[in-house]
Amino acid sequence: MADTLQQKTVTGLIPLLLCILLLLPGEGFSASSPDPDLSGSFILPAVVPSIVVRQQEVVLDICRLLDSSVESVQLDLFADVSITAVPAKRSITPHGSLVWQGVMPDRPDGTVLFVIKDGSISGEITTTETRYHIRTTAAGLHIVQEVHRTDPAGLDGMILFGFTDDVIVLTNEERAKYGLYPLLYDFQLTQAAQGHADDMALNNYFEHDSLDGRDFADRITEAGYVWNYVAENIAAGYPDAASVVNGWINSTGHHANMLSTSVCDIGVGYAYNAAADYDHYWVQDFGRRSGVTTCPATPVDAPDVVTGDATQVGADAVRLTGTINPNGLETTCFFQVGRTTAYGYTSPTLLAGAGTVPLFIEFTPSGFLPATIYHYRLAARNSAGVVYGQDKMFITGTFTTGGKLPIGILNLLLRRKSYSSSQ
């Protein structure tokens, strides 16, 4: 069994009193490029230039962000980029991170986020076309990175719903900056992560080990993921995907898990319980399957899988199709269906045989909600591994036109989030 790295945010509180003593007079917080004699005092991180257009050291007065009387934030990120942000919400997580969320009065599409702990900061300033990352280096200095927003990686171009998908997108965006391959969404890792998030929220605790003594490796194994390497990040108290991702980035060990080259796959869980101490509970599970030595990789003899069309779409039933080539190994398969890319429903196991040519597969589930978007995909498993087909969608109908919606409504329902790419 390979060594595993466990991470959680449990260290001390932000030294608020110290910052109060260090506060300087003035009405606003500022960030600016360093004095000329400080430039070049450390080596900037090696990044992919097509994604990180530019980066530089900035001087941040973190203590000013802790002052609730500060009404505006002036951020001079680069010589030609200056923004003003107004705080909308400040909160302290149970384990000592300040989550500072703001808006830009002159940019309705802009948001500002800082996560601060023990003098370290991670954050993002986001507009429709550009994202600026704030990071603390190993030397304790702060840098700003201008990042081109790209299409989500690791989700096969799927439309995104919910916090957990956003966590995967932001994790892969962080990896892409450093030239790392995207982690792929895995249903079994997601089951393990979601189960632990639900359990912590329901039973009001925050630990890697479940109350019954299982650790994260046990939970991942029980979900059916056969692995040679696994890792886990957990967090509590962060209100949304962007803040929890920046909270993990702001911790050396958590960030190492996110940038690991020992893992190929990812699953994310999120649960909320207002009656629990920490309200929001998050789990990131990472893994590399048994038999896989480099990522991304598909074993040569693993089945070939193509998700087919959804036909005979009605208000509560649909016929799902696909093709599988078992590549000479005894293979089983199943469909996954759900209202998000986390799916949630898995069909009974279907037999695909051990042939060497594509085999047509179909299944007709029922019990769907009318006029609702559903995601689905076909997956196959043999002794070489599990392969997932591409995600597709269908919309259940309520009309007498065979479940079809007018094209205007269809376009509205399927409209994707807007991303621009430098590539």
PDB file of C-alpha atoms in Angstrom, residues 160 172 316:
ATOM      1  CA  LEU A 160     -21.664  22.607 -14.447  1.00  0.00           C
ATOM      2  CA  ASN A 172      -7.870  21.914 -12.246  1.00  0.00           C
ATOM      3  CA  ASP A 316     -40.790  10.185 -16.860  1.00  0.00           C
TER       4      ASP A 316
END
